[in-house]
Amino acid sequence: MSFFDKVKQSASEAAKKAQQTVEITKLRGQIAGKEKDMDQLFRQIGESVYQAHASRAQDGAHEEEVAGYLRQLDEVRMEIDMLEERIKHIRSEKSCACGKVVSLDTRYCPDCGSQLAMEEPKPVESTMGEIRVVCSRCGTENELSAKFCVSCGSDLPGSSVADAAEETDRG
């Protein structure tokens, strides 16, 4: 492998890592928003319970209201769990039943010793010697010279980098 191929490969790996970091940061922001939603629901549950206590209501209307909030909490918790699973997928990680997060290729949990299910590794296309631009909107890999995403049509911010790379190759 030539020096330039190694440089291109390293740049491609760095770009992929940067894209993963951006994606994880977005997902963590979404989780933070969901946690604020949960805090609001907890506050509403508390207010409803207190109002029932203060009015000494025995008609059960507040119980239905609290049950509705609890269902909403369950839904938000599931959404957070899904976002956390997406983060693990991006990082190539999985969780043990004990809660320990480990890499996908781990067979036994280092904390509790449980055997972990092996997940089939997803085939990775070789980009040896290629630098790709990853769309920030949909995550599709595009050619370095692409100005628009082939999947969603969004502008690709790396197109000026591609132009600079072409000028370097010509020069």
PDB file of C-alpha atoms in Angstrom:
ATOM      1  CA  MET A   1       0.000   0.000   0.000  1.00  0.00           C
ATOM      2  CA  SER A   2       1.457   3.347  -0.993  1.00  0.00           C
ATOM      3  CA  PHE A   3       1.879   6.255   1.375  1.00  0.00           C
ATOM      4  CA  PHE A   4      -1.025   8.133  -0.226  1.00  0.00           C
ATOM      5  CA  ASP A   5      -3.299   5.101   0.078  1.00  0.00           C
ATOM      6  CA  LYS A   6      -2.474   4.916   3.789  1.00  0.00           C
ATOM      7  CA  VAL A   7      -3.211   8.620   4.189  1.00  0.00           C
ATOM      8  CA  LYS A   8      -6.514   8.258   2.346  1.00  0.00           C
ATOM      9  CA  GLN A   9      -7.456   5.236   4.458  1.00  0.00           C
ATOM     10  CA  SER A  10      -6.622   7.099   7.678  1.00  0.00           C
ATOM     11  CA  ALA A  11      -8.644  10.100   6.543  1.00  0.00           C
ATOM     12  CA  SER A  12     -11.570   7.834   5.688  1.00  0.00           C
ATOM     13  CA  GLU A  13     -11.434   6.196   9.117  1.00  0.00           C
ATOM     14  CA  ALA A  14     -11.216   9.601  10.825  1.00  0.00           C
ATOM     15  CA  ALA A  15     -14.213  10.877   8.844  1.00  0.00           C
ATOM     16  CA  LYS A  16     -16.223   7.798   9.796  1.00  0.00           C
ATOM     17  CA  LYS A  17     -15.297   8.225  13.469  1.00  0.00           C
ATOM     18  CA  ALA A  18     -16.281  11.902  13.333  1.00  0.00           C
ATOM     19  CA  GLN A  19     -19.633  10.994  11.766  1.00  0.00           C
ATOM     20  CA  GLN A  20     -20.218   8.429  14.517  1.00  0.00           C
ATOM     21  CA  THR A  21     -19.436  11.052  17.149  1.00  0.00           C
ATOM     22  CA  VAL A  22     -21.889  13.488  15.587  1.00  0.00           C
ATOM     23  CA  GLU A  23     -24.589  10.807  15.422  1.00  0.00           C
ATOM     24  CA  ILE A  24     -24.023   9.776  19.055  1.00  0.00           C
ATOM     25  CA  THR A  25     -24.126  13.426  20.165  1.00  0.00           C
ATOM     26  CA  LYS A  26     -27.464  13.907  18.386  1.00  0.00           C
ATOM     27  CA  LEU A  27     -28.884  10.775  20.010  1.00  0.00           C
ATOM     28  CA  ARG A  28     -27.706  11.883  23.454  1.00  0.00           C
ATOM     29  CA  GLY A  29     -29.419  15.229  22.874  1.00  0.00           C
ATOM     30  CA  GLN A  30     -32.629  13.396  22.061  1.00  0.00           C
ATOM     31  CA  ILE A  31     -32.242  11.310  25.227  1.00  0.00           C
ATOM     32  CA  ALA A  32     -31.790  14.473  27.300  1.00  0.00           C
ATOM     33  CA  GLY A  33     -35.011  15.872  25.809  1.00  0.00           C
ATOM     34  CA  LYS A  34     -36.866  12.648  26.631  1.00  0.00           C
ATOM     35  CA  GLU A  35     -35.545  12.760  30.201  1.00  0.00           C
ATOM     36  CA  LYS A  36     -36.940  16.294  30.550  1.00  0.00           C
ATOM     37  CA  ASP A  37     -40.285  14.956  29.311  1.00  0.00           C
ATOM     38  CA  MET A  38     -40.105  12.277  32.004  1.00  0.00           C
ATOM     39  CA  ASP A  39     -39.380  14.901  34.685  1.00  0.00           C
ATOM     40  CA  GLN A  40     -42.446  16.840  33.546  1.00  0.00           C
ATOM     41  CA  LEU A  41     -44.599  13.703  33.760  1.00  0.00           C
ATOM     42  CA  PHE A  42     -43.273  12.942  37.256  1.00  0.00           C
ATOM     43  CA  ARG A  43     -44.221  16.474  38.299  1.00  0.00           C
ATOM     44  CA  GLN A  44     -47.703  16.046  36.840  1.00  0.00           C
ATOM     45  CA  ILE A  45     -48.145  12.743  38.685  1.00  0.00           C
ATOM     46  CA  GLY A  46     -47.155  14.429  41.942  1.00  0.00           C
ATOM     47  CA  GLU A  47     -49.562  17.306  41.363  1.00  0.00           C
ATOM     48  CA  SER A  48     -52.398  14.928  40.557  1.00  0.00           C
ATOM     49  CA  VAL A  49     -51.759  12.817  43.658  1.00  0.00           C
ATOM     50  CA  TYR A  50     -51.567  15.904  45.850  1.00  0.00           C
ATOM     51  CA  GLN A  51     -54.792  17.344  44.393  1.00  0.00           C
ATOM     52  CA  ALA A  52     -56.540  14.044  45.120  1.00  0.00           C
ATOM     53  CA  HIS A  53     -55.207  14.120  48.675  1.00  0.00           C
ATOM     54  CA  ALA A  54     -56.124  17.787  49.206  1.00  0.00           C
ATOM     55  CA  SER A  55     -59.655  17.349  47.890  1.00  0.00           C
ATOM     56  CA  ARG A  56     -60.061  13.950  49.536  1.00  0.00           C
ATOM     57  CA  ALA A  57     -61.487  12.787  46.240  1.00  0.00           C
ATOM     58  CA  GLN A  58     -62.639   9.217  46.136  1.00  0.00           C
ATOM     59  CA  ASP A  59     -64.183   9.142  42.685  1.00  0.00           C
ATOM     60  CA  GLY A  60     -61.102   7.562  41.046  1.00  0.00           C
ATOM     61  CA  ALA A  61     -60.726  10.312  38.423  1.00  0.00           C
ATOM     62  CA  HIS A  62     -57.226  11.118  39.668  1.00  0.00           C
ATOM     63  CA  GLU A  63     -56.265   7.451  39.498  1.00  0.00           C
ATOM     64  CA  GLU A  64     -57.128   7.400  35.791  1.00  0.00           C
ATOM     65  CA  GLU A  65     -55.143  10.588  35.292  1.00  0.00           C
ATOM     66  CA  VAL A  66     -52.105   9.105  37.060  1.00  0.00           C
ATOM     67  CA  ALA A  67     -52.460   5.873  35.067  1.00  0.00           C
ATOM     68  CA  GLY A  68     -52.365   7.943  31.853  1.00  0.00           C
ATOM     69  CA  TYR A  69     -49.168   9.667  32.996  1.00  0.00           C
ATOM     70  CA  LEU A  70     -47.651   6.297  33.873  1.00  0.00           C
ATOM     71  CA  ARG A  71     -48.416   4.971  30.374  1.00  0.00           C
ATOM     72  CA  GLN A  72     -46.749   8.057  28.900  1.00  0.00           C
ATOM     73  CA  LEU A  73     -43.724   7.464  31.139  1.00  0.00           C
ATOM     74  CA  ASP A  74     -43.498   3.870  29.902  1.00  0.00           C
ATOM     75  CA  GLU A  75     -43.573   5.075  26.290  1.00  0.00           C
ATOM     76  CA  VAL A  76     -40.880   7.698  26.871  1.00  0.00           C
ATOM     77  CA  ARG A  77     -38.723   5.122  28.705  1.00  0.00           C
ATOM     78  CA  MET A  78     -39.041   2.763  25.717  1.00  0.00           C
ATOM     79  CA  GLU A  79     -38.029   5.578  23.356  1.00  0.00           C
ATOM     80  CA  ILE A  80     -34.954   6.291  25.511  1.00  0.00           C
ATOM     81  CA  ASP A  81     -34.076   2.585  25.513  1.00  0.00           C
ATOM     82  CA  MET A  82     -34.317   2.509  21.708  1.00  0.00           C
ATOM     83  CA  LEU A  83     -32.043   5.564  21.419  1.00  0.00           C
ATOM     84  CA  GLU A  84     -29.526   3.943  23.770  1.00  0.00           C
ATOM     85  CA  GLU A  85     -29.604   0.770  21.673  1.00  0.00           C
ATOM     86  CA  ARG A  86     -28.873   2.858  18.560  1.00  0.00           C
ATOM     87  CA  ILE A  87     -25.854   4.332  20.347  1.00  0.00           C
ATOM     88  CA  LYS A  88     -24.632   0.827  21.216  1.00  0.00           C
ATOM     89  CA  HIS A  89     -25.125  -0.246  17.600  1.00  0.00           C
ATOM     90  CA  ILE A  90     -23.080   2.721  16.350  1.00  0.00           C
ATOM     91  CA  ARG A  91     -20.318   1.869  18.841  1.00  0.00           C
ATOM     92  CA  SER A  92     -20.530  -1.881  18.050  1.00  0.00           C
ATOM     93  CA  GLU A  93     -21.495  -2.720  21.633  1.00  0.00           C
ATOM     94  CA  LYS A  94     -24.065  -4.916  23.368  1.00  0.00           C
ATOM     95  CA  SER A  95     -25.363  -5.300  26.923  1.00  0.00           C
ATOM     96  CA  CYS A  96     -25.315  -8.240  29.286  1.00  0.00           C
ATOM     97  CA  ALA A  97     -28.350  -9.065  31.436  1.00  0.00           C
ATOM     98  CA  CYS A  98     -26.396  -7.692  34.419  1.00  0.00           C
ATOM     99  CA  GLY A  99     -26.162  -4.298  32.702  1.00  0.00           C
ATOM    100  CA  LYS A 100     -22.484  -4.412  31.671  1.00  0.00           C
ATOM    101  CA  VAL A 101     -21.854  -2.940  28.194  1.00  0.00           C
ATOM    102  CA  VAL A 102     -19.274  -4.885  26.168  1.00  0.00           C
ATOM    103  CA  SER A 103     -18.046  -5.031  22.568  1.00  0.00           C
ATOM    104  CA  LEU A 104     -20.002  -7.123  20.058  1.00  0.00           C
ATOM    105  CA  ASP A 105     -17.315  -9.814  19.837  1.00  0.00           C
ATOM    106  CA  THR A 106     -17.342 -10.523  23.598  1.00  0.00           C
ATOM    107  CA  ARG A 107     -18.532 -14.063  24.355  1.00  0.00           C
ATOM    108  CA  TYR A 108     -18.686 -13.930  28.161  1.00  0.00           C
ATOM    109  CA  CYS A 109     -19.497 -11.025  30.461  1.00  0.00           C
ATOM    110  CA  PRO A 110     -16.420  -9.865  32.385  1.00  0.00           C
ATOM    111  CA  ASP A 111     -18.587  -8.877  35.384  1.00  0.00           C
ATOM    112  CA  CYS A 112     -20.951 -11.834  35.890  1.00  0.00           C
ATOM    113  CA  GLY A 113     -19.518 -14.548  33.602  1.00  0.00           C
ATOM    114  CA  SER A 114     -22.762 -15.075  31.664  1.00  0.00           C
ATOM    115  CA  GLN A 115     -22.463 -16.340  28.117  1.00  0.00           C
ATOM    116  CA  LEU A 116     -23.507 -13.653  25.671  1.00  0.00           C
ATOM    117  CA  ALA A 117     -25.310 -14.224  22.400  1.00  0.00           C
ATOM    118  CA  MET A 118     -23.035 -13.671  19.435  1.00  0.00           C
ATOM    119  CA  GLU A 119     -24.395 -11.248  16.905  1.00  0.00           C
ATOM    120  CA  GLU A 120     -23.632 -11.734  13.273  1.00  0.00           C
ATOM    121  CA  PRO A 121     -21.150  -9.089  12.190  1.00  0.00           C
ATOM    122  CA  LYS A 122     -22.530  -6.931   9.432  1.00  0.00           C
ATOM    123  CA  PRO A 123     -20.507  -7.112   6.235  1.00  0.00           C
ATOM    124  CA  VAL A 124     -18.340  -4.054   5.890  1.00  0.00           C
ATOM    125  CA  GLU A 125     -17.515  -2.884   2.430  1.00  0.00           C
ATOM    126  CA  SER A 126     -13.846  -2.229   1.999  1.00  0.00           C
ATOM    127  CA  THR A 127     -13.058   1.411   1.405  1.00  0.00           C
ATOM    128  CA  MET A 128      -9.327   0.717   1.250  1.00  0.00           C
ATOM    129  CA  GLY A 129      -7.733   3.677  -0.425  1.00  0.00           C
ATOM    130  CA  GLU A 130     -11.044   5.545  -0.709  1.00  0.00           C
ATOM    131  CA  ILE A 131     -12.249   8.550   1.180  1.00  0.00           C
ATOM    132  CA  ARG A 132     -15.999   8.766   1.501  1.00  0.00           C
ATOM    133  CA  VAL A 133     -18.228  11.627   2.551  1.00  0.00           C
ATOM    134  CA  VAL A 134     -21.004  10.578   4.933  1.00  0.00           C
ATOM    135  CA  CYS A 135     -24.284  12.475   4.649  1.00  0.00           C
ATOM    136  CA  SER A 136     -25.132  14.138   7.959  1.00  0.00           C
ATOM    137  CA  ARG A 137     -28.844  13.882   7.199  1.00  0.00           C
ATOM    138  CA  CYS A 138     -29.266  10.196   6.302  1.00  0.00           C
ATOM    139  CA  GLY A 139     -25.862   8.605   6.984  1.00  0.00           C
ATOM    140  CA  THR A 140     -25.258   7.371   3.423  1.00  0.00           C
ATOM    141  CA  GLU A 141     -21.655   7.145   2.215  1.00  0.00           C
ATOM    142  CA  ASN A 142     -20.997   9.150  -0.915  1.00  0.00           C
ATOM    143  CA  GLU A 143     -18.054   9.564  -3.265  1.00  0.00           C
ATOM    144  CA  LEU A 144     -15.547  12.199  -2.174  1.00  0.00           C
ATOM    145  CA  SER A 145     -16.326  14.335  -5.211  1.00  0.00           C
ATOM    146  CA  ALA A 146     -20.112  14.261  -4.625  1.00  0.00           C
ATOM    147  CA  LYS A 147     -21.720  17.606  -3.885  1.00  0.00           C
ATOM    148  CA  PHE A 148     -25.131  16.107  -3.075  1.00  0.00           C
ATOM    149  CA  CYS A 149     -26.121  12.896  -1.287  1.00  0.00           C
ATOM    150  CA  VAL A 150     -27.047  10.055  -3.630  1.00  0.00           C
ATOM    151  CA  SER A 151     -29.720   8.884  -1.192  1.00  0.00           C
ATOM    152  CA  CYS A 152     -31.518  12.012   0.036  1.00  0.00           C
ATOM    153  CA  GLY A 153     -30.176  14.830  -2.178  1.00  0.00           C
ATOM    154  CA  SER A 154     -28.845  16.946   0.704  1.00  0.00           C
ATOM    155  CA  ASP A 155     -25.842  19.221   0.216  1.00  0.00           C
ATOM    156  CA  LEU A 156     -22.638  17.539   1.299  1.00  0.00           C
ATOM    157  CA  PRO A 157     -20.423  19.887   3.290  1.00  0.00           C
ATOM    158  CA  GLY A 158     -17.235  18.004   2.364  1.00  0.00           C
ATOM    159  CA  SER A 159     -17.473  18.923  -1.314  1.00  0.00           C
ATOM    160  CA  SER A 160     -15.046  21.848  -0.875  1.00  0.00           C
ATOM    161  CA  VAL A 161     -12.602  19.380   0.722  1.00  0.00           C
ATOM    162  CA  ALA A 162     -13.056  17.176  -2.310  1.00  0.00           C
ATOM    163  CA  ASP A 163     -12.219  20.090  -4.592  1.00  0.00           C
ATOM    164  CA  ALA A 164      -9.090  20.835  -2.557  1.00  0.00           C
ATOM    165  CA  ALA A 165      -8.037  17.165  -2.713  1.00  0.00           C
ATOM    166  CA  GLU A 166      -8.455  17.143  -6.487  1.00  0.00           C
ATOM    167  CA  GLU A 167      -6.313  20.275  -6.812  1.00  0.00           C
ATOM    168  CA  THR A 168      -3.630  18.636  -4.654  1.00  0.00           C
ATOM    169  CA  ASP A 169      -3.681  15.510  -6.831  1.00  0.00           C
ATOM    170  CA  ARG A 170      -3.341  17.642  -9.984  1.00  0.00           C
ATOM    171  CA  GLY A 171      -0.583  19.810  -8.511  1.00  0.00           C
TER     172      GLY A 171
END
